[in-house]
mmCIF file of C-alpha atoms in Angstrom:
data_model
loop_
_atom_site.group_PDB
_atom_site.id
_atom_site.type_symbol
_atom_site.label_atom_id
_atom_site.label_comp_id
_atom_site.label_asym_id
_atom_site.label_seq_id
_atom_site.Cartn_x
_atom_site.Cartn_y
_atom_site.Cartn_z
ATOM 1 C CA GLU A 142 0.000 0.000 0.000
ATOM 2 C CA ALA A 143 1.172 3.540 -0.689
ATOM 3 C CA GLY A 144 2.548 5.484 2.249
ATOM 4 C CA VAL A 145 1.798 8.980 3.460
ATOM 5 C CA ALA A 146 2.591 11.513 0.736
ATOM 6 C CA GLN A 147 3.709 15.069 1.369
ATOM 7 C CA SER A 148 4.626 17.978 -0.852
ATOM 8 C CA PRO A 149 6.672 19.950 -1.388
ATOM 9 C CA ARG A 150 9.736 18.234 0.064
ATOM 10 C CA TYR A 151 11.625 21.495 0.472
ATOM 11 C CA LYS A 152 10.591 25.140 0.653
ATOM 12 C CA ILE A 153 12.571 28.325 1.158
ATOM 13 C CA ILE A 154 10.711 31.562 1.844
ATOM 14 C CA GLU A 155 11.385 34.955 3.352
ATOM 15 C CA LYS A 156 9.905 35.978 6.668
ATOM 16 C CA ARG A 157 6.412 37.436 6.504
ATOM 17 C CA GLN A 158 5.603 35.386 3.403
ATOM 18 C CA SER A 159 3.003 32.640 3.445
ATOM 19 C CA VAL A 160 3.476 28.950 2.710
ATOM 20 C CA ALA A 161 1.286 25.867 2.450
ATOM 21 C CA PHE A 162 2.032 22.177 2.830
ATOM 22 C CA TRP A 163 -0.025 19.284 1.532
ATOM 23 C CA CYS A 164 -0.528 15.798 2.911
ATOM 24 C CA ASN A 165 -2.265 12.736 1.498
ATOM 25 C CA PRO A 166 -2.664 10.033 4.156
ATOM 26 C CA ILE A 167 -2.761 6.289 3.675
ATOM 27 C CA SER A 168 -6.043 5.287 2.070
ATOM 28 C CA GLY A 169 -8.712 4.592 4.653
ATOM 29 C CA HIS A 170 -6.909 6.201 7.569
ATOM 30 C CA ALA A 171 -9.345 8.354 9.486
ATOM 31 C CA THR A 172 -6.840 10.081 11.760
ATOM 32 C CA LEU A 173 -4.321 12.594 10.465
ATOM 33 C CA TYR A 174 -1.615 14.423 12.398
ATOM 34 C CA TRP A 175 0.672 17.369 11.653
ATOM 35 C CA TYR A 176 3.934 17.592 13.600
ATOM 36 C CA GLN A 177 6.638 20.248 13.709
ATOM 37 C CA GLN A 178 10.210 18.986 14.113
ATOM 38 C CA ILE A 179 12.747 21.703 14.889
ATOM 39 C CA LEU A 180 16.386 20.775 14.314
ATOM 40 C CA GLY A 181 17.760 18.829 17.270
ATOM 41 C CA GLN A 182 14.348 18.184 18.799
ATOM 42 C CA GLY A 183 11.683 15.521 18.614
ATOM 43 C CA PRO A 184 8.473 16.066 16.661
ATOM 44 C CA LYS A 185 5.808 18.152 18.387
ATOM 45 C CA LEU A 186 2.133 17.633 17.593
ATOM 46 C CA LEU A 187 0.512 20.705 16.042
ATOM 47 C CA ILE A 188 -2.929 19.389 15.180
ATOM 48 C CA GLN A 189 -4.831 16.109 15.013
ATOM 49 C CA PHE A 190 -7.869 15.409 12.826
ATOM 50 C CA GLN A 191 -10.368 12.590 13.116
ATOM 51 C CA ASN A 192 -11.993 12.474 9.677
ATOM 52 C CA ASN A 193 -12.590 16.197 9.010
ATOM 53 C CA GLY A 194 -12.956 17.242 12.653
ATOM 54 C CA VAL A 195 -10.230 18.647 14.892
ATOM 55 C CA VAL A 196 -9.395 16.467 17.931
ATOM 56 C CA ASP A 197 -6.468 18.427 19.343
ATOM 57 C CA ASP A 198 -4.990 21.754 18.225
ATOM 58 C CA SER A 199 -3.762 22.899 21.621
ATOM 59 C CA GLN A 200 -0.175 23.469 20.403
ATOM 60 C CA LEU A 201 -1.034 25.102 17.087
ATOM 61 C CA PRO A 202 -0.053 28.809 17.004
ATOM 62 C CA LYS A 203 -3.424 29.898 15.741
ATOM 63 C CA ASP A 204 -2.410 33.495 15.069
ATOM 64 C CA ARG A 205 -0.328 32.326 12.109
ATOM 65 C CA PHE A 206 -0.932 28.616 11.535
ATOM 66 C CA SER A 207 -4.070 27.053 10.095
ATOM 67 C CA ALA A 208 -4.952 23.584 8.891
ATOM 68 C CA GLU A 209 -7.895 21.974 7.213
ATOM 69 C CA ARG A 210 -9.081 18.569 6.106
ATOM 70 C CA LEU A 211 -12.289 19.432 4.343
ATOM 71 C CA LYS A 212 -13.251 16.069 2.858
ATOM 72 C CA GLY A 213 -11.685 13.908 5.533
ATOM 73 C CA VAL A 214 -8.842 12.792 3.272
ATOM 74 C CA ASP A 215 -6.133 15.257 2.151
ATOM 75 C CA SER A 216 -4.993 18.017 4.453
ATOM 76 C CA THR A 217 -3.199 21.342 4.100
ATOM 77 C CA LEU A 218 -1.193 23.214 6.715
ATOM 78 C CA LYS A 219 -0.644 26.937 6.163
ATOM 79 C CA ILE A 220 1.635 29.485 7.791
ATOM 80 C CA GLN A 221 0.867 33.156 7.291
ATOM 81 C CA PRO A 222 2.974 35.160 7.944
ATOM 82 C CA ALA A 223 6.058 33.018 8.484
ATOM 83 C CA LYS A 224 8.670 33.815 11.123
ATOM 84 C CA LEU A 225 12.309 32.773 11.313
ATOM 85 C CA GLU A 226 11.512 30.365 14.152
ATOM 86 C CA ASP A 227 9.118 28.432 11.899
ATOM 87 C CA SER A 228 12.112 26.875 10.135
ATOM 88 C CA ALA A 229 11.609 23.168 10.737
ATOM 89 C CA VAL A 230 10.517 19.905 9.165
ATOM 90 C CA TYR A 231 6.737 19.520 9.021
ATOM 91 C CA LEU A 232 5.682 15.910 9.291
ATOM 92 C CA CYS A 233 2.322 14.453 8.435
ATOM 93 C CA ALA A 234 1.196 11.118 9.866
ATOM 94 C CA SER A 235 -1.930 9.005 9.617
ATOM 95 C CA SER A 236 -3.387 6.112 11.529
ATOM 96 C CA SER A 237 -6.345 3.801 11.604
ATOM 97 C CA ARG A 238 -8.040 2.261 14.588
ATOM 98 C CA ARG A 239 -8.002 -1.489 14.624
ATOM 99 C CA THR A 240 -11.280 -3.334 14.486
ATOM 100 C CA GLY A 241 -12.814 -3.155 17.939
ATOM 101 C CA GLY A 242 -10.660 -0.205 18.950
ATOM 102 C CA GLY A 243 -7.365 -0.399 20.745
ATOM 103 C CA GLU A 244 -3.850 0.376 19.656
ATOM 104 C CA GLU A 245 -3.023 2.074 16.396
ATOM 105 C CA THR A 246 0.273 2.780 14.637
ATOM 106 C CA GLN A 247 1.050 6.195 13.211
ATOM 107 C CA TYR A 248 2.678 6.122 9.777
ATOM 108 C CA PHE A 249 4.769 9.150 8.887
ATOM 109 C CA GLY A 250 5.405 10.859 5.589
ATOM 110 C CA PRO A 251 8.883 12.044 4.498
ATOM 111 C CA GLY A 252 8.213 15.590 5.698
ATOM 112 C CA THR A 253 8.526 19.074 4.236
ATOM 113 C CA ARG A 254 11.694 20.935 5.170
ATOM 114 C CA LEU A 255 10.962 24.667 5.543
ATOM 115 C CA LEU A 256 13.629 27.335 5.729
ATOM 116 C CA VAL A 257 12.535 30.870 6.555
ATOM 117 C CA LEU A 258 15.110 33.561 5.725
ATOM 118 C CA GLY B 22 2.108 16.500 31.529
ATOM 119 C CA ASN B 23 3.776 13.660 29.665
ATOM 120 C CA SER B 24 7.473 13.857 28.846
ATOM 121 C CA VAL B 25 10.273 11.695 27.477
ATOM 122 C CA THR B 26 13.955 12.046 28.266
ATOM 123 C CA GLN B 27 16.458 10.171 26.166
ATOM 124 C CA MET B 28 20.196 9.902 26.103
ATOM 125 C CA GLU B 29 21.827 12.751 24.258
ATOM 126 C CA GLY B 30 24.017 11.944 21.339
ATOM 127 C CA PRO B 31 25.698 11.690 19.127
ATOM 128 C CA VAL B 32 26.640 8.064 19.689
ATOM 129 C CA THR B 33 29.435 6.659 17.550
ATOM 130 C CA LEU B 34 30.141 2.926 17.499
ATOM 131 C CA SER B 35 32.132 0.465 15.482
ATOM 132 C CA GLU B 36 30.345 -2.246 13.549
ATOM 133 C CA GLU B 37 29.335 -5.253 15.731
ATOM 134 C CA ALA B 38 29.476 -3.203 18.933
ATOM 135 C CA PHE B 39 26.707 -3.366 21.564
ATOM 136 C CA LEU B 40 24.214 -0.504 21.575
ATOM 137 C CA THR B 41 22.221 0.981 24.430
ATOM 138 C CA ILE B 42 20.187 4.176 24.130
ATOM 139 C CA ASN B 43 18.558 5.158 27.403
ATOM 140 C CA CYS B 44 14.999 6.444 27.619
ATOM 141 C CA THR B 45 12.943 7.398 30.664
ATOM 142 C CA TYR B 46 9.471 8.855 30.790
ATOM 143 C CA THR B 47 6.985 10.718 32.928
ATOM 144 C CA ALA B 48 3.310 10.038 32.391
ATOM 145 C CA THR B 49 0.037 9.598 34.166
ATOM 146 C CA GLY B 50 -1.732 6.302 33.842
ATOM 147 C CA TYR B 51 -0.355 3.500 31.718
ATOM 148 C CA PRO B 52 1.142 4.813 28.478
ATOM 149 C CA SER B 53 2.270 2.811 25.483
ATOM 150 C CA LEU B 54 5.947 3.187 24.624
ATOM 151 C CA PHE B 55 7.632 3.339 21.231
ATOM 152 C CA TRP B 56 10.961 3.620 19.481
ATOM 153 C CA TYR B 57 10.932 5.323 16.087
ATOM 154 C CA VAL B 58 13.882 5.500 13.680
ATOM 155 C CA GLN B 59 14.597 8.199 11.112
ATOM 156 C CA TYR B 60 17.068 7.337 8.381
ATOM 157 C CA PRO B 61 18.743 10.203 6.505
ATOM 158 C CA GLY B 62 16.286 11.965 4.213
ATOM 159 C CA GLU B 63 13.360 9.778 5.238
ATOM 160 C CA GLY B 64 10.339 10.017 7.515
ATOM 161 C CA LEU B 65 9.935 8.405 10.906
ATOM 162 C CA GLN B 66 9.401 4.662 10.964
ATOM 163 C CA LEU B 67 8.097 2.647 13.871
ATOM 164 C CA LEU B 68 10.886 0.368 15.096
ATOM 165 C CA LEU B 69 9.195 -1.357 18.028
ATOM 166 C CA LYS B 70 6.620 -0.826 20.719
ATOM 167 C CA ALA B 71 5.351 -2.121 24.070
ATOM 168 C CA THR B 72 1.914 -1.493 25.463
ATOM 169 C CA LYS B 73 2.113 -2.681 29.069
ATOM 170 C CA ALA B 74 4.577 -3.223 31.870
ATOM 171 C CA ASP B 75 7.194 -5.961 31.328
ATOM 172 C CA ASP B 76 6.341 -6.237 27.623
ATOM 173 C CA LYS B 77 9.373 -6.527 25.382
ATOM 174 C CA GLY B 78 9.248 -5.010 21.926
ATOM 175 C CA SER B 79 11.643 -6.321 19.303
ATOM 176 C CA ASN B 80 12.395 -5.791 15.619
ATOM 177 C CA LYS B 81 15.450 -6.068 13.334
ATOM 178 C CA GLY B 82 17.611 -7.209 16.258
ATOM 179 C CA PHE B 83 16.619 -4.252 18.439
ATOM 180 C CA GLU B 84 14.887 -4.797 21.775
ATOM 181 C CA ALA B 85 13.361 -2.667 24.519
ATOM 182 C CA THR B 86 11.550 -3.690 27.711
ATOM 183 C CA TYR B 87 8.798 -1.606 29.345
ATOM 184 C CA ARG B 88 9.971 -1.132 32.958
ATOM 185 C CA LYS B 89 7.254 0.521 34.989
ATOM 186 C CA GLU B 90 9.218 0.467 38.257
ATOM 187 C CA THR B 91 12.023 2.534 36.718
ATOM 188 C CA THR B 92 9.816 4.305 34.113
ATOM 189 C CA SER B 93 12.281 3.290 31.429
ATOM 190 C CA PHE B 94 12.299 1.842 27.909
ATOM 191 C CA HIS B 95 15.955 1.506 26.939
ATOM 192 C CA LEU B 96 16.798 0.454 23.369
ATOM 193 C CA GLU B 97 19.424 -2.264 22.891
ATOM 194 C CA LYS B 98 21.046 -4.157 20.048
ATOM 195 C CA GLY B 99 23.720 -6.765 20.449
ATOM 196 C CA SER B 100 25.636 -6.098 17.238
ATOM 197 C CA VAL B 101 25.090 -2.907 15.253
ATOM 198 C CA GLN B 102 25.631 -2.534 11.519
ATOM 199 C CA VAL B 103 26.573 0.453 9.399
ATOM 200 C CA SER B 104 22.997 0.423 8.066
ATOM 201 C CA ASP B 105 21.700 1.142 11.584
ATOM 202 C CA SER B 106 23.090 4.677 11.379
ATOM 203 C CA ALA B 107 20.072 6.933 11.944
ATOM 204 C CA VAL B 108 18.324 9.097 14.522
ATOM 205 C CA TYR B 109 16.364 7.151 17.146
ATOM 206 C CA PHE B 110 13.384 8.641 18.964
ATOM 207 C CA CYS B 111 11.745 7.338 22.097
ATOM 208 C CA ALA B 112 8.064 8.215 22.412
ATOM 209 C CA LEU B 113 5.056 7.572 24.580
ATOM 210 C CA ARG B 114 1.360 7.650 23.918
ATOM 211 C CA GLY B 115 -1.084 8.364 26.668
ATOM 212 C CA GLY B 116 -4.500 9.867 27.001
ATOM 213 C CA SER B 117 -7.641 9.430 24.988
ATOM 214 C CA ASN B 118 -6.525 11.178 21.800
ATOM 215 C CA TYR B 119 -3.551 8.878 21.061
ATOM 216 C CA LYS B 120 -1.163 11.822 21.083
ATOM 217 C CA LEU B 121 2.539 10.900 20.783
ATOM 218 C CA THR B 122 5.123 12.679 22.919
ATOM 219 C CA PHE B 123 8.674 12.347 21.614
ATOM 220 C CA GLY B 124 12.119 12.635 23.118
ATOM 221 C CA LYS B 125 14.737 14.816 21.428
ATOM 222 C CA GLY B 126 16.283 11.970 19.465
ATOM 223 C CA THR B 127 19.701 10.315 19.532
ATOM 224 C CA LEU B 128 21.948 10.291 16.476
ATOM 225 C CA LEU B 129 23.714 6.961 16.016
ATOM 226 C CA THR B 130 26.648 6.620 13.658
ATOM 227 C CA VAL B 131 28.119 3.177 13.042
ATOM 228 C CA ASN B 132 31.546 3.026 11.420
ATOM 229 C CA PRO B 133 32.836 0.020 9.460
#
C-alpha cells in the first residue's frame, strides 16, 4: 500500500511570506496528524484530525498557523505570515483504529523541510 | 504532563558493537511506549513498541523492555551494523486522543 505523501519536500521563503504544505494520508486512515520537528528536537504535535474534525490543536499557534481537512482525506497546513523560528521539518502522519478499537500505529510521511530567511 | 527524556548523542560505534540508548518517561496512567527511527532523508518509521509493563518489543535485532518500576524503555542491540546509522526517537502515547510525545532523538553513527 502507498505510504503517506507530502509535498513539497523542500521550501525556502522569506519571513512574513506565506506557505502551504499538503498531505495525502494512507487510504482509509481516518486520523491525520501534523507535527513540527525543529532541528535537534523531537516532533511536536501541532494538530490532530479525526476524519474532518479537529481532535487536538492545543499546540497550534493559531495566530499564524491554520490547517484543514475538508473532505476527511487530504490536508493542508498553512503558515501566514512566516517567522524565522518556523524553520523546521513539518511531518504528516496518519493512523487507523483497529477493528474493535485499541492500539493504532502512526505512519509518517517524508516531511517538508521549511527554511525561513 | 507527559514527557520523554532520552540519552543525548551523538553516539558513535564500530560495527558489531553493543548498543544501548537510554529512555525514561513521565506520564500519568499507563502509556504505550515506542521507538521510532529516522534514516537520513526519510520520515519516521516505527521500530518497536510495548503497550504494558514488562512487555518486550523487538524488531530487526533491536529490543526494549517496558519497565514501569524505573519508568524506562531503553533500546538495545547486540551487534550494530553500518545500516543502523540513523536518529532514534523514544516516544510515549497516553491519554484518549492517542497523542505521541517524543524525546529529542539520539543520532547513532556506526563506522565500518
